[in-house]
Coordinates of N, CA, C and O in Angstrom, one line a residue:
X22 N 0.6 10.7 -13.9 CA 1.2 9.9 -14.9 C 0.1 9.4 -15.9 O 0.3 9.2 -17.1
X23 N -1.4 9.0 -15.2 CA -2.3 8.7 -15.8 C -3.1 9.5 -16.6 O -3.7 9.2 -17.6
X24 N -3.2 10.6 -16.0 CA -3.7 12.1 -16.8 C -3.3 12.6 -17.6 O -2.2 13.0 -17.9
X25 N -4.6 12.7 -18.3 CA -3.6 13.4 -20.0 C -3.5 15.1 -19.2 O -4.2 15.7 -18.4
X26 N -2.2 15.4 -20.0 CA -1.9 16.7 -19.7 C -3.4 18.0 -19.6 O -4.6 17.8 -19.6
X27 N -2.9 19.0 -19.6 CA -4.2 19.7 -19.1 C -4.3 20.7 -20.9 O -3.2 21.0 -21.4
X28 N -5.2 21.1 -21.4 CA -5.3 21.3 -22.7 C -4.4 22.4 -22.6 O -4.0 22.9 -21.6
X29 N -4.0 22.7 -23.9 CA -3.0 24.1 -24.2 C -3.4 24.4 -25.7 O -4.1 23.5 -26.3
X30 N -3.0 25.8 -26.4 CA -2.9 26.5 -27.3 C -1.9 25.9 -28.2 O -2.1 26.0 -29.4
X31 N -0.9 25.4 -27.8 CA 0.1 24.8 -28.5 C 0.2 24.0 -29.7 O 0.5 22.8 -29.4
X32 N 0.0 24.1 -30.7 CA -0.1 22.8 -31.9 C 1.1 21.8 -31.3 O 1.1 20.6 -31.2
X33 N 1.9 22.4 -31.1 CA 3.1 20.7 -30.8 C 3.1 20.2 -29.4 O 3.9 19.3 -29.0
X34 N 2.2 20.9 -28.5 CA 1.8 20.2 -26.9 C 1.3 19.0 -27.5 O 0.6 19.0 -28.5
X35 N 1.6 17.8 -26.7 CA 1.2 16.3 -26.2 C 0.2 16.3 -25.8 O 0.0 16.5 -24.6
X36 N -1.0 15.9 -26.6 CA -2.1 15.5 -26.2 C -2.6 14.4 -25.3 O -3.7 14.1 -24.9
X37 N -1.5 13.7 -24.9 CA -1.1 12.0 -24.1 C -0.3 12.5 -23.5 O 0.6 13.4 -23.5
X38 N -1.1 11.3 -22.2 CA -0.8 11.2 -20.9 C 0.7 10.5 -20.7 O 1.1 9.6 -21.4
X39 N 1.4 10.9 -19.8 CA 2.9 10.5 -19.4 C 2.9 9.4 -19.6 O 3.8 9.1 -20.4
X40 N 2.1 8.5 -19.1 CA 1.9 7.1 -19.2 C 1.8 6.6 -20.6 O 2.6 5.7 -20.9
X41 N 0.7 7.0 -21.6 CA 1.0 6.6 -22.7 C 2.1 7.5 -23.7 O 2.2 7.0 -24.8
X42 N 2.8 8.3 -23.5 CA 4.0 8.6 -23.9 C 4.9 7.6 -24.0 O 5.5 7.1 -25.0
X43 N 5.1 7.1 -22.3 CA 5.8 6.1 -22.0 C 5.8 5.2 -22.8 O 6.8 4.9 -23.4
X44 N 4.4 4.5 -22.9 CA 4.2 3.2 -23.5 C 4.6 3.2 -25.2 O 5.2 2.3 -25.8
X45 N 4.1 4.6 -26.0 CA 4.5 4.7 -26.9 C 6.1 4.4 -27.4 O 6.4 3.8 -28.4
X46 N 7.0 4.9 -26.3 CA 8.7 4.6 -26.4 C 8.8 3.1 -26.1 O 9.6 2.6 -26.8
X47 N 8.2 2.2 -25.2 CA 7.8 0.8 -24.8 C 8.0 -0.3 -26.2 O 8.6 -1.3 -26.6
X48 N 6.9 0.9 -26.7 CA 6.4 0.4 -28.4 C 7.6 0.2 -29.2 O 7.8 -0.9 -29.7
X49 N 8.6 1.3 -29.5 CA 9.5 1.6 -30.4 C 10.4 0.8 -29.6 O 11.0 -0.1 -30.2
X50 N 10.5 0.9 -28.7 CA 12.0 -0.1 -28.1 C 11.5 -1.7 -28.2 O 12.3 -2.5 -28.3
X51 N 10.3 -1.9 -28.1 CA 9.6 -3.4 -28.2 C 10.1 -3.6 -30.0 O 10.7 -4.7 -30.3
X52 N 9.8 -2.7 -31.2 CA 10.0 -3.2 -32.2 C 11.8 -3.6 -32.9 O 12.3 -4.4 -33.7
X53 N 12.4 -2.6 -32.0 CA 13.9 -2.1 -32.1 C 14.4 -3.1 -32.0 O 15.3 -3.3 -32.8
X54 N 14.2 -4.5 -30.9 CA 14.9 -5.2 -29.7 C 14.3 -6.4 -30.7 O 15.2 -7.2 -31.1
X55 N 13.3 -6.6 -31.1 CA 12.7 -7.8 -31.7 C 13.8 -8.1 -33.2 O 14.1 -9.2 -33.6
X56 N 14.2 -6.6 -33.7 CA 15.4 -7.2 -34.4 C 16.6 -7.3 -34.4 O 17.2 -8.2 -34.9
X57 N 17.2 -6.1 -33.5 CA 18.4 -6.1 -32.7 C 18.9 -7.5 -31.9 O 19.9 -8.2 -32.0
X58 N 17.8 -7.5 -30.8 CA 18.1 -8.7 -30.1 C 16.9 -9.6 -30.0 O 16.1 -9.5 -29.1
X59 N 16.9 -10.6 -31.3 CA 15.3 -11.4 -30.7 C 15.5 -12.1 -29.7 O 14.4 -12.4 -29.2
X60 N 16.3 -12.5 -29.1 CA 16.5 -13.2 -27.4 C 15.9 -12.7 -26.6 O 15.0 -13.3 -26.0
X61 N 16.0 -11.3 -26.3 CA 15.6 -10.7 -25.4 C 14.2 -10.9 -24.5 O 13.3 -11.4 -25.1
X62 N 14.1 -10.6 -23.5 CA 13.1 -10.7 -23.1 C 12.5 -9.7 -22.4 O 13.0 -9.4 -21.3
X63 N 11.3 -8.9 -22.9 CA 10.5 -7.7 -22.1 C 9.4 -8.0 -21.4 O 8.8 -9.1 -21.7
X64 N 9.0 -7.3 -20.7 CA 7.9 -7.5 -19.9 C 7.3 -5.8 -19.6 O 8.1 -4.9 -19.2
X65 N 6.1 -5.6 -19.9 CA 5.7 -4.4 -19.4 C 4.7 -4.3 -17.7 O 3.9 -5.2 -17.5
X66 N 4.9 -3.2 -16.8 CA 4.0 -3.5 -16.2 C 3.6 -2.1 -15.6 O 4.4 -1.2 -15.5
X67 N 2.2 -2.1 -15.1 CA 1.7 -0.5 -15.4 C 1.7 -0.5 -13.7 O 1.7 -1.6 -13.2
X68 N 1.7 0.4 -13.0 CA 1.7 0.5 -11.8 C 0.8 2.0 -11.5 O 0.7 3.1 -12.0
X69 N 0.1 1.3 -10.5 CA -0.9 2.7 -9.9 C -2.2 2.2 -11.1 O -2.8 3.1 -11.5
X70 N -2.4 1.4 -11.5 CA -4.2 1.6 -12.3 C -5.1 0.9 -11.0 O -5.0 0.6 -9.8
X71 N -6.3 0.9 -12.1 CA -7.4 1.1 -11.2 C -7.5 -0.4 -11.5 O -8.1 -1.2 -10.7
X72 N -7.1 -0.7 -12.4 CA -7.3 -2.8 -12.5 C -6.1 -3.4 -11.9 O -5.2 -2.6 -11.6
X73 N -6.0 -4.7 -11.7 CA -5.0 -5.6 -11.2 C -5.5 -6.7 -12.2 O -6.6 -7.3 -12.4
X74 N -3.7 -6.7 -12.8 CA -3.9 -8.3 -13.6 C -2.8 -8.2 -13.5 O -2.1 -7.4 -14.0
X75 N -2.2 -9.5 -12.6 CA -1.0 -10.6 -12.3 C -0.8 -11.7 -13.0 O -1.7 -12.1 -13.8
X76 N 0.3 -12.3 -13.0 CA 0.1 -13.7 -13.4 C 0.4 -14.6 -12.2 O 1.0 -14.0 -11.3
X77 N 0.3 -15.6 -12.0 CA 1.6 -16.8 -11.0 C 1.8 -16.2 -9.9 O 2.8 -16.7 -9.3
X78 N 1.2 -15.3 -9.4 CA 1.7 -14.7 -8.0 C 0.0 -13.9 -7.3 O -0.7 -13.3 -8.0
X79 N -0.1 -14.2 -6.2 CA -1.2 -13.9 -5.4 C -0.6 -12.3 -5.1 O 0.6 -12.2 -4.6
X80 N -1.4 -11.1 -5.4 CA -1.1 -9.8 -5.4 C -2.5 -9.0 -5.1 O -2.6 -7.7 -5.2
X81 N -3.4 -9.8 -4.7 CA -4.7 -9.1 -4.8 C -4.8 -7.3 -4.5 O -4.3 -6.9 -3.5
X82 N -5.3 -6.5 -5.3 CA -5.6 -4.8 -5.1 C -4.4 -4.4 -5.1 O -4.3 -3.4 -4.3
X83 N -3.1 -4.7 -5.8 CA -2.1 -4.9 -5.9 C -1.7 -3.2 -6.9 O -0.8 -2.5 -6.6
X84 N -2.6 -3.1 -7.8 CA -2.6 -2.1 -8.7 C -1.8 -2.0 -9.6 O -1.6 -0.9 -10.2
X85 N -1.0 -3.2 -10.1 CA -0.6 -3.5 -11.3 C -0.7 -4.3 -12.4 O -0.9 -5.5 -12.2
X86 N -0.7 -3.9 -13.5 CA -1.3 -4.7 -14.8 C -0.2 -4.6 -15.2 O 0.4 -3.5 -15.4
X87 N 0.1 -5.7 -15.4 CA 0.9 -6.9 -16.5 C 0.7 -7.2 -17.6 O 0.3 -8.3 -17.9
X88 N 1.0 -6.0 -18.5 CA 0.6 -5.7 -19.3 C 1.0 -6.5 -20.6 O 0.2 -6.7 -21.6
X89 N 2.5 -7.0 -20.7 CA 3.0 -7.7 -21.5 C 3.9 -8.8 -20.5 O 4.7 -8.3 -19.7
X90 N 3.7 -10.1 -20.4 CA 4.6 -10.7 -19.6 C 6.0 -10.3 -20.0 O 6.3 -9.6 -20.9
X91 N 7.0 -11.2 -18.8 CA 8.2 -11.1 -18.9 C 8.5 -12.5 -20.1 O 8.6 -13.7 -19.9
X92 N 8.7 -11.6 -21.7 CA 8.7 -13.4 -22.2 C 9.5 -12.3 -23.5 O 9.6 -11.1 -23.6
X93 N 10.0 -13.4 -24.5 CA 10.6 -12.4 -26.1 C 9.1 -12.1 -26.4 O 8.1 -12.7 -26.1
X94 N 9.4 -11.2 -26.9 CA 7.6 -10.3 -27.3 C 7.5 -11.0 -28.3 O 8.4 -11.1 -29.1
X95 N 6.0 -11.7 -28.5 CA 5.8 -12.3 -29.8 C 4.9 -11.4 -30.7 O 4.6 -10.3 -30.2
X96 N 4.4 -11.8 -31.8 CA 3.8 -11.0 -32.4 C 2.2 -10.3 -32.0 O 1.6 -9.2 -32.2
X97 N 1.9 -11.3 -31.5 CA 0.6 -10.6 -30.5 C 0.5 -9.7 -29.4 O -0.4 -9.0 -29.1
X98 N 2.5 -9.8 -28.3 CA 2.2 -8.4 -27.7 C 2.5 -7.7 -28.6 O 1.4 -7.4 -29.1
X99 N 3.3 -7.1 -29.4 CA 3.2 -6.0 -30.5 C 2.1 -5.6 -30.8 O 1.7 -4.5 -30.4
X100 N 1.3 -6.4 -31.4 CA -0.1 -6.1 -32.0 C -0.6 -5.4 -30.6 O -0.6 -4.2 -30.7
X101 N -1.1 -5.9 -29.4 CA -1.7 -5.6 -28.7 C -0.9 -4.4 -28.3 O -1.4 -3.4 -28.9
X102 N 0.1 -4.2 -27.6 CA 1.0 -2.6 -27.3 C 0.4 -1.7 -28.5 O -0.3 -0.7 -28.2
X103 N 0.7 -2.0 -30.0 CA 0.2 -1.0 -31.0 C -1.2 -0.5 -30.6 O -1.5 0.7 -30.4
X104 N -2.0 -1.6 -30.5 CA -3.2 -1.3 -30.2 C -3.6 0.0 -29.1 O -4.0 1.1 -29.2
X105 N -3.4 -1.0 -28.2 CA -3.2 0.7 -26.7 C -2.8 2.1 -27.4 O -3.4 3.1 -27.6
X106 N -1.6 1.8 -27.7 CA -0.6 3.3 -28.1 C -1.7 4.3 -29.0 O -2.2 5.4 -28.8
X107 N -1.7 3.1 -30.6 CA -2.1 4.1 -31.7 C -3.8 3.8 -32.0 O -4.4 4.7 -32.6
X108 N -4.4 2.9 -31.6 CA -5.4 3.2 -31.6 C -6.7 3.5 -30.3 O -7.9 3.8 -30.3
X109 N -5.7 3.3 -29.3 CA -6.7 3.6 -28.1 C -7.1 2.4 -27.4 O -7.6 2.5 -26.2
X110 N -7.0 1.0 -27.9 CA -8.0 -0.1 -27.6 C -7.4 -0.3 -25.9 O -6.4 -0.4 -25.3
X111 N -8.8 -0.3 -25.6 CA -8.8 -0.6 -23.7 C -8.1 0.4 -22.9 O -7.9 0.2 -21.7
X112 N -7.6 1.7 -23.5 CA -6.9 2.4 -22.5 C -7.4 3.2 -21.9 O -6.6 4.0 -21.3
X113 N -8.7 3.5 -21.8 CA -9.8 4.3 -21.0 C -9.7 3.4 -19.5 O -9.6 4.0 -18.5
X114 N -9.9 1.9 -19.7 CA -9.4 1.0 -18.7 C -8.6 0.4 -18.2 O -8.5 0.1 -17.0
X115 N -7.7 0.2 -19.2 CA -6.2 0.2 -18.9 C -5.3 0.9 -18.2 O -4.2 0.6 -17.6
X116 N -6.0 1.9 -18.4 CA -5.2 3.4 -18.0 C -5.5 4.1 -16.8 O -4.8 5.0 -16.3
X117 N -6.7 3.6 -16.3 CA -7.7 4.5 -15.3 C -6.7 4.0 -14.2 O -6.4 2.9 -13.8
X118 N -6.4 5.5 -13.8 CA -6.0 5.1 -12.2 C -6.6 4.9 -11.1 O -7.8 5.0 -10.9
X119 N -5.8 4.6 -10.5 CA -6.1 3.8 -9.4 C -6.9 5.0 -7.8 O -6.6 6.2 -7.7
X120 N -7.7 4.6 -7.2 CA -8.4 5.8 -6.6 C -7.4 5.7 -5.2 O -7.2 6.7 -4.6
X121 N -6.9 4.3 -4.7 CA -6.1 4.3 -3.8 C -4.3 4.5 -3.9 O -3.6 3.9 -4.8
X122 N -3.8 5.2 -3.0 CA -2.3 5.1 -3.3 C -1.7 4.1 -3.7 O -2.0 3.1 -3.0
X123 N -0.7 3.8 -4.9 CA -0.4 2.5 -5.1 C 0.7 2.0 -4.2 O 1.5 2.9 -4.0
X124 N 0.9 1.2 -3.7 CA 1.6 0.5 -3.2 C 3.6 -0.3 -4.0 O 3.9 -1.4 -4.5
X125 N 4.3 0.7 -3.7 CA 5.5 0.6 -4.3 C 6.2 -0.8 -4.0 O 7.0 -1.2 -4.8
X126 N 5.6 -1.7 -2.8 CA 6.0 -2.7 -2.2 C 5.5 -4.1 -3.4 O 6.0 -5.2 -3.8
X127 N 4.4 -3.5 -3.7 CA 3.8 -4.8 -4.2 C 4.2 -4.9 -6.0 O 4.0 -5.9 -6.7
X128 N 4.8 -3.7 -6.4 CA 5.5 -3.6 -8.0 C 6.3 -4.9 -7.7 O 6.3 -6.0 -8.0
X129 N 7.5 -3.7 -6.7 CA 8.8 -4.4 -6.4 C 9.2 -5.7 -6.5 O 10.2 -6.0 -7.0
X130 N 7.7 -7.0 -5.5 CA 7.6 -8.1 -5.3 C 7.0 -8.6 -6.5 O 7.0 -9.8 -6.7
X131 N 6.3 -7.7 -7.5 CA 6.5 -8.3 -8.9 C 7.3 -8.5 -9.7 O 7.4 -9.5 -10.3
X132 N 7.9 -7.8 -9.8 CA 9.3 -7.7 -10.5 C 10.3 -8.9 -10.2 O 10.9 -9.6 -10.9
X133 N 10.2 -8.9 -9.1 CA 11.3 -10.1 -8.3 C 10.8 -11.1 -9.1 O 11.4 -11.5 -10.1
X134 N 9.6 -11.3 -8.7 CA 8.9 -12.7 -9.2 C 9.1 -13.1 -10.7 O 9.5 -14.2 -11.0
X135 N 8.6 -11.9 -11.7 CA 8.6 -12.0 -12.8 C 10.6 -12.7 -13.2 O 11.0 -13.8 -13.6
X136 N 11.1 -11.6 -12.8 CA 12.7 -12.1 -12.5 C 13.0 -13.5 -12.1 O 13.6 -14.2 -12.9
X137 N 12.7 -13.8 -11.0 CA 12.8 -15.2 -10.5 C 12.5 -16.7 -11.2 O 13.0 -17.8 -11.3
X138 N 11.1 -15.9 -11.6 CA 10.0 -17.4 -12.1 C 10.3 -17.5 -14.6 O 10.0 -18.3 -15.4
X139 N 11.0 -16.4 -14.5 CA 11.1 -16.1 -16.0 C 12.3 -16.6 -16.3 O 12.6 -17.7 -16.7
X140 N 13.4 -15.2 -15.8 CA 14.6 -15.0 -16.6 C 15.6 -15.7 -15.3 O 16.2 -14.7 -14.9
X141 N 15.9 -16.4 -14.7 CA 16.6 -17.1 -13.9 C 17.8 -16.4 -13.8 O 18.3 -15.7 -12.9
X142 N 18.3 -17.1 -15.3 CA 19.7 -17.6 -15.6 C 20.3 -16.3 -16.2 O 21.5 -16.1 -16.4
X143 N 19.2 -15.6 -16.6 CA 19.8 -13.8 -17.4 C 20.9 -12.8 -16.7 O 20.6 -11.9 -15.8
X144 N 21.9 -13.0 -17.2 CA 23.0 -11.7 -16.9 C 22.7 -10.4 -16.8 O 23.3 -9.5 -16.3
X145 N 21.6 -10.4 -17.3 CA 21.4 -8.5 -17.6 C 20.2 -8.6 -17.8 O 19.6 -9.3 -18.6
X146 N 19.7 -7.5 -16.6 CA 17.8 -7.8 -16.1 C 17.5 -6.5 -15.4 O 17.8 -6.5 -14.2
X147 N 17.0 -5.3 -15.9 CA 16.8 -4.0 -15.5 C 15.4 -3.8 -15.5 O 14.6 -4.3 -16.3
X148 N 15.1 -2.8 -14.1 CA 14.1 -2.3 -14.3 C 13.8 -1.4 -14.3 O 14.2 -0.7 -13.4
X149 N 12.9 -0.5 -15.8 CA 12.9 0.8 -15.7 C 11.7 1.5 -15.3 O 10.7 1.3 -16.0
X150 N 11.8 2.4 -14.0 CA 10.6 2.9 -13.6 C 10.6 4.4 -14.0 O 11.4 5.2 -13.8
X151 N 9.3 4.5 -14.7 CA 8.8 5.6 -15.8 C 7.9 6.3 -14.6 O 7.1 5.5 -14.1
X152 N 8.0 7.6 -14.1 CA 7.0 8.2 -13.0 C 7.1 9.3 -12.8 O 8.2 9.7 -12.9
X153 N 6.5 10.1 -12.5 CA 6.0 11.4 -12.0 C 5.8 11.9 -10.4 O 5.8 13.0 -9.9
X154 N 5.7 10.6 -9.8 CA 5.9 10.6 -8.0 C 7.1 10.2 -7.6 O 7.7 9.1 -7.8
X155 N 7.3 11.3 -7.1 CA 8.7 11.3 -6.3 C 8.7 10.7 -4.9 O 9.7 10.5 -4.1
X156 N 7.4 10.5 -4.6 CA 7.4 10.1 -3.4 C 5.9 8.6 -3.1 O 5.1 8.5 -2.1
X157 N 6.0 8.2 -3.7 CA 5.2 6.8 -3.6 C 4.7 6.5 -2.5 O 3.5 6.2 -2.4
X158 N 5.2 6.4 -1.8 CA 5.0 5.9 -0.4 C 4.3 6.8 0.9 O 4.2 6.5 2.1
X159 N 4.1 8.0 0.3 CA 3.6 9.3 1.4 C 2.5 8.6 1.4 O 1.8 8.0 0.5
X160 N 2.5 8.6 3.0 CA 1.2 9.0 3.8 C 1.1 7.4 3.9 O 0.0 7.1 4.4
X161 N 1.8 6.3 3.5 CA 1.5 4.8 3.6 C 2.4 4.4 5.3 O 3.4 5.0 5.8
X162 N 1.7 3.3 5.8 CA 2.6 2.6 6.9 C 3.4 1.8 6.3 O 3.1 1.2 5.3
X163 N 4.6 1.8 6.9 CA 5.9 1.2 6.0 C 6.1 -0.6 6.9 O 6.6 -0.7 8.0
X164 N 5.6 -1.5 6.4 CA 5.7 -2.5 6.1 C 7.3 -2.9 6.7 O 8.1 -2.8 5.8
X165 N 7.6 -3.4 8.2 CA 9.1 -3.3 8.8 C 9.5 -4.9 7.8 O 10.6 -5.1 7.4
X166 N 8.9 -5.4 7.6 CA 9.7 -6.8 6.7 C 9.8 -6.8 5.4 O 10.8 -7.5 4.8
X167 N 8.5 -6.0 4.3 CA 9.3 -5.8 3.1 C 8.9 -4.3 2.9 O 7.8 -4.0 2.4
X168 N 10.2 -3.2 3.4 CA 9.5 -2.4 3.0 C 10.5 -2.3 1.4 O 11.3 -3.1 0.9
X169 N 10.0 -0.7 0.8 CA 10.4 -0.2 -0.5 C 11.9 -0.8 -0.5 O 12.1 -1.7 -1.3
X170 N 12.8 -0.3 0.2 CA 14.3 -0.1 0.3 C 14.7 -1.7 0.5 O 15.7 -2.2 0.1
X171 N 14.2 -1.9 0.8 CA 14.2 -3.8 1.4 C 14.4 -4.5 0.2 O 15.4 -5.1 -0.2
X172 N 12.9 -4.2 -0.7 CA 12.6 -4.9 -1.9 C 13.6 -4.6 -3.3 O 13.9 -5.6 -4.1
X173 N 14.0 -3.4 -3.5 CA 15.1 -2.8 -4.1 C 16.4 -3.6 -4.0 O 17.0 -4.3 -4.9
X174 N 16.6 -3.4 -2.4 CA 17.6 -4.1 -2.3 C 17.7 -5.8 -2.6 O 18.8 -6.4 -2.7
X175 N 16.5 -6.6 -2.6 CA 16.5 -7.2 -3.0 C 16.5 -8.1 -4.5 O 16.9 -9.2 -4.7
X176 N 15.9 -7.0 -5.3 CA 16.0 -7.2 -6.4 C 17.7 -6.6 -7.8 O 18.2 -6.9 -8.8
X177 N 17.7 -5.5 -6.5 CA 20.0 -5.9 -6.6 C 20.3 -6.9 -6.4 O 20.9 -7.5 -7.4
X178 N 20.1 -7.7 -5.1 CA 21.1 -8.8 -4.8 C 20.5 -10.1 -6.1 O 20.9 -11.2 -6.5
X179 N 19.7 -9.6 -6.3 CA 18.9 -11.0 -7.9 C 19.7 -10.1 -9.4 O 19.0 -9.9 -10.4
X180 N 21.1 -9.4 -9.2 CA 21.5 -8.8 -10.0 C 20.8 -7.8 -11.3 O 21.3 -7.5 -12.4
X181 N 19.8 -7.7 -11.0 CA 19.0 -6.4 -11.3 C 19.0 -5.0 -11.2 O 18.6 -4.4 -10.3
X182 N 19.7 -4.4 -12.5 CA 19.6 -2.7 -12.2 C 18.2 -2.1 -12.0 O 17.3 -2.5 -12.7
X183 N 18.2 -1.4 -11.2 CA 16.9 -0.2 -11.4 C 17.3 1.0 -11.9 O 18.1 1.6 -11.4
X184 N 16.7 1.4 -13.0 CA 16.8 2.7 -13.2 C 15.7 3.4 -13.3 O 14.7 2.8 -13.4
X185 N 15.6 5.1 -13.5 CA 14.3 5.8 -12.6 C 14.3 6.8 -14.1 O 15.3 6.9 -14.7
X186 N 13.3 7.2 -14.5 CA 13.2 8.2 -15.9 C 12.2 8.9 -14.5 O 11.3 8.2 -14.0
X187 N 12.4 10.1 -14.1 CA 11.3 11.1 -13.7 C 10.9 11.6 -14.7 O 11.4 11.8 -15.8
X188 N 9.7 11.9 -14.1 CA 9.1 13.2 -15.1 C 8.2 13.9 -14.3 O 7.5 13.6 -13.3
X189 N 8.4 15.4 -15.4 CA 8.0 16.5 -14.4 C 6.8 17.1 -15.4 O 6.8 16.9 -16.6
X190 N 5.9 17.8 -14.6 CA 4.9 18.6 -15.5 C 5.3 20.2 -15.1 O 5.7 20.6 -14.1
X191 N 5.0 20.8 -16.2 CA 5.0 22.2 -16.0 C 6.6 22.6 -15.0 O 7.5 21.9 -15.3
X192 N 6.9 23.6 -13.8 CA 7.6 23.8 -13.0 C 7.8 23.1 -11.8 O 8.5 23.4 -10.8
X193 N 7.0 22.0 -12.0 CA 7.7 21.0 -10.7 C 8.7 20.4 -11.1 O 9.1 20.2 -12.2
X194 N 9.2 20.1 -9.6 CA 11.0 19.5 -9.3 C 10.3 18.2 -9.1 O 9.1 18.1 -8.7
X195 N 11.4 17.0 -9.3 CA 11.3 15.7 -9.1 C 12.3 15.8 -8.2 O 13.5 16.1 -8.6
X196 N 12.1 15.5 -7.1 CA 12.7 15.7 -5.5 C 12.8 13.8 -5.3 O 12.0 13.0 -5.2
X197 N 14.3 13.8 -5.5 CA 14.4 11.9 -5.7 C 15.0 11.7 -4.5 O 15.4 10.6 -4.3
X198 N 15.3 13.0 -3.0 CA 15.5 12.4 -2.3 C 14.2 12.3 -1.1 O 14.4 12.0 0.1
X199 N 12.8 12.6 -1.7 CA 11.9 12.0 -0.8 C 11.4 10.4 -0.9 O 10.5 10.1 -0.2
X200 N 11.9 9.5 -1.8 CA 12.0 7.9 -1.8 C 13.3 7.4 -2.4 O 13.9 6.6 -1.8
X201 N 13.7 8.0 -3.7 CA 14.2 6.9 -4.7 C 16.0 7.2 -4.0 O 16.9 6.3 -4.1
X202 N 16.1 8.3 -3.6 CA 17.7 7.6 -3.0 C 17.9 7.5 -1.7 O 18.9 8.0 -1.1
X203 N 16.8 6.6 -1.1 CA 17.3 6.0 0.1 C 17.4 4.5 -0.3 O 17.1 3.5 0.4
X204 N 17.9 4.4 -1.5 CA 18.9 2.7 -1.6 C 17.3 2.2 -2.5 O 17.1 1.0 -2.2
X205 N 16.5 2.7 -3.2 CA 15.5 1.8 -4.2 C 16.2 2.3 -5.2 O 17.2 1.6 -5.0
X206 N 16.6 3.1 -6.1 CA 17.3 3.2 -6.9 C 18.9 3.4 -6.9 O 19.5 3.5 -8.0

């Protein structure tokens, strides 16, 4: 998700990485929503990098950057999202993945939190997970008190949808029943 695609002949191939693809659509739905709905409230957060920045919650090697809090986007995340997308700023660092497996457990218990400690009282609070691993959790010990399915399910019962955008490169299958439909999505 972190890697920019692999070069091609193509004049209309994507020179950007899944991830800033993502962020780019992040961007356009960040500008969309600020007039549509200024209430709203977004939050971006990058999962699998090689940095950790949290807010209000102890997450240490956690491997996610919180990139925009959960807040109405004011005019400085804009600026700064533009920044990343169209001109590059910090996304050599921002972007750099992570050298250890990320940890699906410790997004999830962000999310909660962000959920919990932000938008309380919000009727309508989704999370959309943008990804390329179908399988997050290979090769990790599964954690019997919070694992993936646990935290999912807990962030349903905090009335929270999850929804999943796969993505595929080239001829691979996004195989959603090696994690995402045993009850996290």
């Amino acid at each position: 998700m972190l890697q920019p695609p692999p070069k091609s002949e193509d004049k209309k191939a994507s020179q950007d990485s899944a991830a800033l693809t993502a962020l780019k659509c992040a961007y356009q739905v960040m500008q969309q929503r600020i007039i549509s709905n200024p209430k709203d409230m977004i939050a971006i957060v990058l999962f699998g990098t090689n940095e950790t920045k949290v807010t209000d919650i102890r997450l240490p090697d956690s491997h996610c950057y919180l990139l925009t809090d959960l807040e109405v986007p004011a005019a400085d995340d804009v600026k700064a999202l533009r920044g990343l997308v169209e001109e590059g700023e910090d996304a050599d660092r921002i972007l750099a993945p992570s050298k250890q497996p990320p940890d699906m457990v410790m997004l999830l218990r962000l999310v909660l939190h962000l959920f919990q400690t932000r938008a309380p009282n919000f009727g309508s609070r989704r999370l959309f997970i943008i990804t390329d691993d179908d399988d997050p959790c290979a090769g990790m010990k599964r954690n019997p008190s919070w694992d993936p399915a646990v935290g999912a399910k807990d962030i349903h019962d905090h009335g929270c949808t999850i929804e999943l955008f796969p993505i595929t490169h080239g001829d691979s299958k996004f195989d959603t029943s090696k994690f995402y439909d045993v009850g996290v999505v």
